[in-house]
Coordinates of C-alpha atoms and ligand atoms in Angstrom, one line a residue:
Chain A
M2 CA -19.8 -17.5 8.5
C3 CA -21.5 -16.3 5.8
P4 CA -21.8 -17.6 2.5
C5 CA -21.2 -14.2 0.5
F6 CA -17.7 -13.0 -0.7
H7 CA -18.5 -9.1 0.1
P8 CA -15.9 -8.9 3.1
V9 CA -17.8 -5.1 3.5
E10 CA -21.1 -6.4 4.2
C11 CA -20.6 -9.0 6.0
V12 CA -21.9 -8.9 9.9
I13 CA -21.6 -10.1 12.6
P14 CA -24.7 -11.9 14.5
E15 CA -26.3 -10.9 17.5
H16 CA -26.3 -13.8 19.7
M17 CA -22.5 -13.9 18.9
L18 CA -21.8 -10.2 20.1
E19 CA -23.2 -11.0 23.2
S20 CA -21.4 -14.0 23.8
I21 CA -18.8 -12.2 23.4
A22 CA -20.6 -9.1 25.4
T23 CA -20.3 -11.7 28.6
H24 CA -17.2 -12.8 28.3
G25 CA -13.8 -11.4 30.2
T26 CA -12.4 -7.7 30.2
S27 CA -13.4 -4.7 28.0
A28 CA -10.2 -4.7 26.7
Q29 CA -10.6 -8.3 25.5
R30 CA -14.3 -7.6 24.0
Q31 CA -12.6 -5.1 22.1
A32 CA -9.9 -7.5 21.1
A33 CA -12.2 -10.3 20.1
L34 CA -14.1 -7.8 17.2
N35 CA -11.2 -6.4 15.8
N36 CA -10.3 -9.7 15.3
I37 CA -13.3 -10.7 13.8
R38 CA -13.6 -8.1 12.0
V39 CA -10.2 -9.5 10.5
V40 CA -11.0 -12.8 9.6
Y41 CA -14.1 -12.2 8.0
Q42 CA -12.5 -10.8 5.8
L43 CA -9.9 -13.7 5.4
R44 CA -11.9 -16.1 5.3
A45 CA -14.4 -14.7 2.0
E46 CA -10.8 -13.8 1.0
Q47 CA -9.6 -17.9 1.7
A48 CA -12.4 -19.7 0.6
M49 CA -12.0 -17.0 -2.9
R50 CA -8.5 -18.3 -3.2
A51 CA -8.9 -21.2 -2.3
S52 CA -11.6 -22.0 -5.4
F53 CA -9.3 -20.6 -7.9
K54 CA -6.1 -21.6 -6.7
G55 CA -5.2 -24.1 -9.4
L56 CA -6.2 -22.0 -12.2
F57 CA -4.6 -18.9 -10.8
D58 CA -1.1 -21.0 -9.9
S59 CA -1.1 -22.1 -13.3
A60 CA -1.7 -18.6 -14.9
I61 CA 1.6 -17.2 -13.0
P62 CA 3.7 -16.2 -16.0
R63 CA 7.1 -18.2 -15.1
A64 CA 11.2 -17.6 -16.1
I65 CA 11.8 -20.8 -18.7
N66 CA 15.5 -21.2 -17.1
N67 CA 14.0 -20.5 -13.8
E68 CA 16.2 -17.7 -13.8
K69 CA 15.3 -13.5 -14.2
E70 CA 13.5 -12.5 -16.6
R71 CA 11.4 -9.0 -17.1
V72 CA 9.2 -7.6 -19.7
I73 CA 8.7 -3.9 -19.3
Y74 CA 5.3 -2.6 -21.3
D75 CA 4.6 0.6 -22.2
A76 CA 0.9 1.4 -21.3
M77 CA 1.5 4.0 -23.8
R78 CA -0.8 7.1 -21.5
R79 CA -3.6 4.9 -21.5
D80 CA -5.7 2.6 -18.7
T81 CA -4.7 -0.8 -20.6
L82 CA -2.5 -3.1 -19.2
P83 CA -0.7 -4.1 -19.8
G84 CA 0.2 -2.6 -22.9
T85 CA 3.1 -2.6 -25.6
V86 CA 6.3 -4.4 -25.0
A87 CA 8.9 -2.3 -24.9
R88 CA 12.0 -4.3 -23.4
R89 CA 12.7 -8.9 -22.5
E90 CA 15.1 -9.9 -20.2
G91 CA 18.5 -9.4 -22.8
D92 CA 17.7 -6.3 -24.9
A93 CA 19.5 -3.5 -25.4
P94 CA 18.4 -0.1 -23.6
S95 CA 15.9 1.6 -24.6
S96 CA 15.7 5.1 -25.4
D97 CA 13.1 5.6 -23.3
P98 CA 14.8 6.3 -19.1
A99 CA 11.6 5.2 -18.0
V100 CA 11.6 1.6 -19.6
N101 CA 15.6 0.9 -18.1
E102 CA 14.3 2.9 -15.3
A103 CA 12.3 0.1 -14.7
Y104 CA 13.8 -2.4 -15.9
D105 CA 17.2 -2.5 -13.9
G106 CA 14.7 -1.8 -10.9
G107 CA 13.3 -4.7 -10.9
G108 CA 17.1 -6.5 -11.7
T109 CA 18.1 -5.5 -8.2
T110 CA 15.0 -6.1 -6.5
Y111 CA 15.1 -9.6 -8.1
D112 CA 18.9 -9.5 -7.4
L113 CA 19.5 -8.9 -3.3
F114 CA 16.4 -10.7 -3.0
M115 CA 17.9 -13.9 -4.8
K116 CA 21.6 -13.8 -3.9
E117 CA 21.1 -11.9 -0.4
F118 CA 17.6 -14.3 0.5
G119 CA 17.9 -16.9 -1.2
R120 CA 14.7 -16.1 -2.8
N121 CA 13.7 -16.8 -6.5
S122 CA 11.4 -13.5 -7.7
I123 CA 8.4 -12.6 -6.0
D124 CA 6.6 -16.2 -5.2
N125 CA 10.0 -18.3 -5.0
R126 CA 9.1 -19.9 -8.3
A127 CA 11.0 -17.5 -11.1
M128 CA 7.6 -15.5 -11.4
R129 CA 8.4 -13.5 -14.1
L130 CA 8.8 -8.9 -13.2
D131 CA 6.8 -8.0 -15.6
A132 CA 6.0 -3.3 -15.3
S133 CA 4.3 -1.0 -17.3
V134 CA 5.2 2.4 -17.7
H135 CA 3.2 5.5 -18.7
Y136 CA -0.1 4.5 -17.2
R137 CA -3.0 6.9 -18.1
T138 CA -1.7 10.6 -17.8
G139 CA -1.3 13.0 -14.8
Y140 CA -0.8 9.0 -12.9
D141 CA 1.3 10.5 -10.3
N142 CA 1.3 6.8 -8.4
A143 CA 2.2 3.1 -8.5
F144 CA 1.3 -0.2 -7.3
W145 CA 0.9 -3.5 -7.3
D146 CA -1.6 -5.7 -9.1
G147 CA -1.7 -8.7 -8.3
T148 CA 0.0 -9.6 -11.2
Q149 CA 2.5 -6.9 -12.4
M150 CA 4.1 -3.4 -11.4
V151 CA 2.6 -0.3 -12.8
Y152 CA 4.4 3.0 -12.7
G153 CA 2.8 6.9 -13.5
D154 CA 4.4 9.9 -15.6
G155 CA 2.6 11.6 -11.5
D156 CA 1.8 15.2 -13.1
E157 CA 3.0 15.2 -16.6
D158 CA 0.9 16.9 -17.7
L159 CA 0.1 19.7 -15.9
P160 CA 3.1 23.2 -17.1
T161 CA 6.0 22.4 -15.6
D162 CA 6.1 25.1 -12.1
E163 CA 3.0 23.1 -11.4
R164 CA 4.5 20.2 -11.3
L165 CA 5.3 17.8 -7.9
F166 CA 5.6 14.8 -9.0
N167 CA 7.8 13.5 -11.1
R168 CA 7.8 9.5 -13.4
F169 CA 7.1 7.1 -10.4
T170 CA 9.9 4.9 -11.8
I171 CA 13.3 7.6 -10.8
A172 CA 13.8 6.3 -7.2
V173 CA 14.8 2.5 -7.2
D174 CA 12.7 2.2 -3.6
I175 CA 9.9 2.7 -5.7
I176 CA 10.7 -0.5 -7.6
G177 CA 11.1 -2.3 -4.8
H178 CA 8.6 -1.5 -2.8
E179 CA 5.9 -2.0 -5.0
L180 CA 7.8 -5.7 -6.1
T181 CA 7.8 -5.9 -2.1
H182 CA 3.7 -6.4 -1.9
G183 CA 3.7 -9.0 -4.6
V184 CA 6.4 -11.0 -2.4
T185 CA 4.2 -9.9 0.5
Q186 CA 0.3 -11.5 -1.3
F187 CA 2.7 -15.2 -1.2
E188 CA 3.8 -14.9 2.3
A189 CA 2.3 -13.1 5.0
K190 CA -1.0 -11.7 3.1
L191 CA -1.4 -9.0 5.4
V192 CA -4.5 -7.6 5.4
Y193 CA -4.1 -3.8 4.3
S194 CA -6.3 -2.5 6.3
Q195 CA -5.0 -1.0 10.2
Q196 CA -1.8 -2.2 11.1
S197 CA -2.0 -5.8 9.1
G198 CA -1.9 -3.2 6.6
A199 CA 0.3 -0.7 8.0
L200 CA 2.7 -4.1 7.8
N201 CA 2.6 -4.8 4.9
E202 CA 3.3 -0.9 2.9
H203 CA 6.4 -1.2 6.3
M204 CA 7.6 -4.4 4.5
S205 CA 7.5 -2.3 1.0
D206 CA 9.0 0.4 2.7
V207 CA 12.3 -1.8 4.5
F208 CA 13.2 -4.0 1.2
G209 CA 12.9 -0.9 -1.5
S210 CA 14.9 0.8 0.9
L211 CA 17.3 -2.1 0.9
V212 CA 17.3 -2.4 -2.5
K213 CA 18.5 1.7 -3.4
Q214 CA 21.2 0.8 0.1
Y215 CA 22.7 -2.5 -1.9
Q216 CA 22.2 -0.9 -5.5
L217 CA 24.2 1.7 -3.9
Q218 CA 26.5 -0.8 -1.4
Q219 CA 25.8 1.2 1.2
S220 CA 26.0 1.0 5.7
A221 CA 23.0 1.8 6.8
S222 CA 24.4 4.6 9.3
E223 CA 25.8 6.0 5.4
A224 CA 22.4 5.1 3.9
D225 CA 19.8 8.3 3.5
W226 CA 16.9 6.0 4.1
I227 CA 14.4 8.3 2.2
I228 CA 11.6 6.3 0.3
G229 CA 10.9 8.4 -2.7
G230 CA 13.7 10.4 -3.6
G231 CA 14.1 12.4 -6.2
L232 CA 10.1 11.9 -6.9
L233 CA 8.8 15.3 -6.7
T234 CA 9.7 18.2 -8.1
G235 CA 11.9 20.9 -7.4
N236 CA 8.5 23.0 -6.4
V237 CA 7.8 21.3 -3.8
N238 CA 9.8 21.5 -0.3
G239 CA 10.6 18.2 0.8
V240 CA 13.0 15.9 -0.2
G241 CA 11.2 12.3 -0.5
V242 CA 8.1 11.2 0.6
R243 CA 9.2 9.0 4.0
S244 CA 11.8 9.0 5.8
M245 CA 13.0 5.6 7.9
K246 CA 15.2 8.0 10.0
T247 CA 12.9 10.5 10.5
P248 CA 8.9 9.9 10.0
G249 CA 7.5 13.1 9.3
A250 CA 10.2 15.4 8.0
A251 CA 9.8 13.9 5.0
Y252 CA 8.2 16.9 3.4
D253 CA 6.5 20.0 5.3
D254 CA 5.3 22.0 1.7
P255 CA 2.0 24.5 1.2
V256 CA 1.1 22.4 -1.8
L257 CA 1.4 19.4 -0.5
G258 CA 1.0 19.8 2.5
K259 CA 2.5 17.8 5.9
D260 CA 4.7 14.4 5.5
P261 CA 2.3 12.5 8.1
Q262 CA 3.9 9.8 9.8
P263 CA 4.3 8.9 13.2
A264 CA 7.7 7.3 14.9
H265 CA 5.9 6.2 18.3
M266 CA 3.0 4.6 19.7
R267 CA 2.2 7.5 21.5
A268 CA 0.6 9.1 17.9
Y269 CA -0.8 6.6 16.0
V270 CA -3.0 8.3 13.8
N271 CA -6.5 6.9 13.6
T272 CA -8.5 7.5 10.7
V273 CA -10.2 6.3 8.3
S274 CA -8.5 7.4 5.1
D275 CA -6.2 5.5 3.3
N276 CA -7.8 1.8 4.8
G277 CA -6.9 2.3 7.7
G278 CA -3.8 4.7 8.2
V279 CA -1.4 1.8 5.9
H280 CA 1.0 4.8 4.5
I281 CA 0.8 7.1 7.8
N282 CA 1.4 4.3 10.6
S283 CA 4.0 2.6 8.7
G284 CA 6.5 5.0 10.1
I285 CA 6.4 2.7 12.9
P286 CA 7.6 0.4 12.5
N287 CA 9.4 1.8 9.6
H288 CA 11.7 3.3 12.3
A289 CA 11.8 0.6 14.8
F290 CA 14.1 -1.6 11.5
Y291 CA 16.2 2.1 11.3
L292 CA 17.3 2.2 14.6
T293 CA 17.9 -1.8 15.0
A294 CA 20.0 -1.7 11.6
L295 CA 21.7 1.0 12.5
E296 CA 22.8 -0.3 16.0
I297 CA 24.4 -3.9 14.6
G298 CA 25.5 -1.3 11.4
G299 CA 27.0 -2.5 8.8
Y300 CA 25.0 -2.8 5.3
A301 CA 21.7 -3.5 6.9
W302 CA 20.0 -6.2 4.0
K303 CA 23.3 -8.9 6.0
K304 CA 22.0 -8.9 9.5
A305 CA 18.0 -7.0 9.9
G306 CA 16.8 -7.8 6.5
Q307 CA 17.6 -11.3 7.0
I308 CA 15.5 -10.8 10.1
W309 CA 12.6 -9.3 8.6
Y310 CA 12.6 -11.2 5.3
T311 CA 12.5 -14.4 7.1
A312 CA 9.9 -12.9 10.0
L313 CA 7.7 -12.0 6.5
R314 CA 8.5 -16.2 5.0
D315 CA 7.8 -17.9 8.4
K316 CA 5.8 -15.8 11.1
L317 CA 4.2 -13.0 9.9
S318 CA 0.4 -14.5 8.7
E319 CA -3.6 -11.6 7.2
S320 CA -3.7 -9.9 10.3
S321 CA -0.2 -9.1 12.8
N322 CA -0.3 -6.3 14.7
F323 CA 2.5 -4.5 15.5
Q324 CA 3.4 -5.8 18.9
Q325 CA 3.3 -9.3 17.2
C326 CA 5.9 -7.8 14.3
A327 CA 7.4 -6.7 17.3
D328 CA 7.6 -10.3 19.0
L329 CA 7.9 -11.8 16.1
T330 CA 11.0 -10.1 15.1
H331 CA 12.7 -10.8 17.7
Q332 CA 12.0 -14.3 18.4
T333 CA 13.0 -14.7 15.2
A334 CA 16.5 -12.6 15.1
G335 CA 16.6 -15.3 18.5
E336 CA 16.7 -18.3 15.9
L337 CA 19.2 -16.8 13.1
F338 CA 21.7 -15.4 15.9
G339 CA 21.0 -16.9 19.1
V340 CA 19.5 -15.6 22.0
G341 CA 20.6 -13.3 23.4
S342 CA 23.3 -11.8 20.8
L343 CA 23.5 -8.2 20.2
E344 CA 21.1 -8.9 17.2
Q345 CA 18.5 -10.5 19.1
Q346 CA 19.1 -6.9 21.7
A347 CA 19.8 -4.8 19.1
V348 CA 15.3 -5.7 18.0
Q349 CA 14.4 -5.4 21.1
H350 CA 15.7 -1.8 21.7
G351 CA 14.7 -0.9 17.8
W352 CA 10.7 -1.9 19.0
A353 CA 11.1 -0.2 23.0
A354 CA 12.4 3.5 21.1
V355 CA 9.3 3.1 19.3
G356 CA 7.4 2.3 22.0
L357 CA 6.6 -1.7 21.9
T358 CA 8.3 -3.8 24.4
V359 CA 8.7 -7.2 23.4
S360 CA 8.0 -10.2 24.9
E361 CA 9.9 -12.2 26.8
S362 CA 8.3 -15.5 25.1
G363 CA 9.5 -14.4 22.1
G364 CA 6.4 -16.6 20.5
K365 CA 3.0 -15.9 19.1
P366 CA 0.8 -14.2 22.4
K367 CA -1.6 -17.0 22.5
P368 CA -5.9 -16.2 21.7
S369 CA -7.1 -15.2 24.8
G370 CA -10.4 -17.9 26.3
C371 CA -12.9 -16.1 24.8
L372 CA -10.9 -14.6 21.7
E373 CA -10.4 -18.3 21.2
A374 CA -13.7 -19.3 22.0
T375 CA -14.8 -16.8 19.9
L376 CA -12.4 -18.2 17.3
R377 CA -13.5 -21.5 17.8
F378 CA -17.4 -20.5 17.1
I379 CA -16.5 -18.9 13.9
G380 CA -14.9 -21.6 12.7
A381 CA -11.6 -20.3 12.1
A382 CA -9.2 -21.4 14.9
Chain B
M20 CA -28.8 17.7 -10.7
E21 CA -28.4 21.3 -8.4
F22 CA -25.4 20.5 -6.2
T23 CA -24.8 23.8 -3.4
Q24 CA -21.6 21.6 -3.0
I25 CA -19.6 18.3 -3.6
K26 CA -16.8 17.2 -0.9
F27 CA -13.9 15.5 -2.3
E28 CA -10.8 13.6 -1.2
R29 CA -8.2 11.5 -2.0
S30 CA -6.3 8.7 -0.3
G31 CA -3.5 6.2 -0.2
G32 CA -1.7 6.1 -3.4
F33 CA 2.2 5.1 -2.4
A34 CA 3.0 8.7 -2.0
N35 CA -0.2 8.9 0.2
I36 CA -0.2 12.8 -0.4
R37 CA -3.8 14.0 0.6
I38 CA -5.9 15.2 -1.8
T39 CA -9.0 17.5 -0.8
A40 CA -11.4 19.8 -2.1
E41 CA -14.8 21.8 -1.2
L42 CA -15.7 22.8 -4.3
N43 CA -19.3 25.3 -5.1
L44 CA -20.7 26.4 -8.3
R45 CA -18.4 29.4 -7.9
D46 CA -15.2 27.9 -8.0
L47 CA -16.4 26.2 -11.5
S48 CA -16.4 27.0 -14.6
D49 CA -20.0 27.2 -16.9
E50 CA -18.7 24.0 -18.6
Q51 CA -16.8 22.3 -15.7
A52 CA -20.4 22.6 -13.9
I53 CA -22.8 21.5 -16.3
A54 CA -20.3 18.6 -17.3
L55 CA -20.5 17.4 -13.4
K56 CA -24.4 18.2 -13.7
E57 CA -24.7 15.8 -16.3
L58 CA -22.8 12.8 -14.7
L59 CA -24.3 13.1 -11.5
D60 CA -27.7 12.9 -12.9
E61 CA -26.3 10.3 -15.3
L62 CA -25.0 8.3 -12.6
D63 CA -28.2 8.8 -10.4
F64 CA -25.7 10.2 -7.9
P65 CA -28.1 9.6 -4.6
K66 CA -28.9 6.5 -5.3
L67 CA -25.3 4.8 -5.9
P68 CA -23.9 2.3 -3.1
T69 CA -21.9 3.3 -0.3
K70 CA -19.1 1.4 -0.9
L71 CA -17.8 1.3 -4.3
T72 CA -14.5 -1.2 -3.9
S73 CA -13.3 -3.8 -5.7
G74 CA -13.9 -6.5 -3.0
E75 CA -10.0 -6.5 -3.8
T76 CA -7.8 -4.5 -1.8
V77 CA -4.9 -3.1 -4.3
P78 CA -1.6 -2.3 -2.8
D79 CA -0.8 1.2 -3.8
E80 CA -4.9 2.3 -5.2
F81 CA -6.3 5.1 -4.2
I82 CA -9.1 5.6 -2.3
Y83 CA -11.5 8.9 -3.0
T84 CA -14.3 9.7 -1.2
I85 CA -17.2 12.1 -2.4
T86 CA -20.3 13.8 -0.9
V87 CA -22.8 15.8 -2.6
E88 CA -25.5 18.0 -1.1
T89 CA -28.0 19.6 -2.6
E90 CA -30.6 21.4 -0.6
K91 CA -32.2 18.4 0.5
W92 CA -30.0 15.6 0.2
Q93 CA -26.9 15.1 1.0
H94 CA -25.2 11.6 -0.7
T95 CA -21.6 10.1 0.3
I96 CA -19.8 7.4 -1.2
I97 CA -15.8 5.4 -1.2
A98 CA -14.3 4.1 -4.2
D99 CA -11.0 2.7 -4.8
G100 CA -8.5 3.5 -7.9
V101 CA -9.9 1.0 -10.5
P102 CA -14.1 1.2 -10.3
K103 CA -15.4 -1.1 -13.3
D104 CA -18.3 1.3 -14.3
A105 CA -16.9 3.9 -17.2
K106 CA -18.8 6.7 -15.5
I107 CA -17.1 6.7 -12.1
Q108 CA -14.1 7.0 -13.6
E109 CA -14.5 9.7 -15.8
L110 CA -16.2 11.2 -11.9
L111 CA -13.8 10.3 -9.9
E112 CA -11.3 12.2 -13.0
L113 CA -13.7 15.2 -13.5
L114 CA -13.0 15.5 -9.8
N115 CA -9.9 15.1 -9.4
R116 CA -8.7 17.2 -11.7
L117 CA -10.3 19.6 -9.9
A118 CA -8.8 19.2 -6.5
R119 CA -5.4 18.8 -8.2
K120 CA -6.4 22.4 -9.7
K121 CA -7.8 24.3 -6.5
M122 CA -5.0 23.1 -5.0
R123 CA -2.2 24.2 -6.2
N124 CA -4.0 27.7 -7.3
L125 CA -4.6 28.2 -2.7
Ligands
ZN20 ZN1 -20.1 -11.7 3.2
ZN21 ZN1 3.2 -0.3 -0.6

């Protein structure tokens, strides 16, 4: 393993490439190469995490009473985080709607994870839910920075008739989406690039949408499955930024362009933009989840959500790809509801409809001989 | 720095609305052109490393790709939304404002 902590600078030693090149099929060689890239990045991150673990863990702010605790800050349109405290747990509502949306949305997300999945906050150890609103000016984004949620106000700095976005706290599924990035950071740790990155995005969309459905008490067939509903202004021809029900159909607008999400493996988008299309190809697993939940019926968080949450917590790992996600959610459904159960069949049908056939063993595919040898060579297996 | 064209792309972000623009001198006011040229000079743009990412990936942060072309050379940098350098930040924000404006005035 190379000694530095800069994944982008890592290079695969030539002798290792040669050794791969003399083994296996070309598909195996390609798989090995792809995996080496991910493994290199992981090992650098793991080494860094391990060396700071004690520090990080004690630095995480946690609720004093081991329950829900939210702190909403106002960044006052500056880029310094977190900003000034605007509302603490138990405080009366603020006069600022963004503060209240961040507070309420964080609360609903906490409740869904706690009451339905038995998870106590982001780290399952009562991590305090910190969020900052009014981040920068003209900031048309929301993100999870590793420790807190951050929300911009859209393009509020432009004249009304040119604005495309409203404030990013306006949709509760955006809040659920960002919080779930935190959950993923503590569980599967899906690397934010290519297929594992699209799965990271997928999980955030799944639980984001479930937070909205939970808040509205909607069944799978009643829900709109739109991500970011209400985020786009009336100047845009669109209902949101993504659709799990109909990926690719959320918006089609002269200024924004067309929703680029595929709904099937045959339309998978290869791109260097967006960390390898993490917000684009997530349309494929998103649609598989939607179909699964619809086939099972009822409230989507009760069964489909339970299957996906368990897979995220116990089965998926840093470099998981779409096929592995299909296999592992199928395996999880078998464990939770029985092999051959209607729930497990629904998972199989969901993935099949987007072009992924779950493997019968339902387990994690064993690395091929060449890949295994290569991983052993660099000390990853 | 006498550039002929600047290509700008912003991808990623929660909404993943791609913003792209090819900015030529004629797209810019004199003031904007001067501000840009000064920034590129101060940054010594052609000597900047290609990757200006912070190392740890931040979910839903933006990714920027900027290519500056002059008569003599062209150079591309990729930066994420959290560059440590204030001048880079200034360049990203200026280009984003210009690209955003151009995009809305199709
Ligand atoms: Zn390295
Ligand atoms: Zn995201």
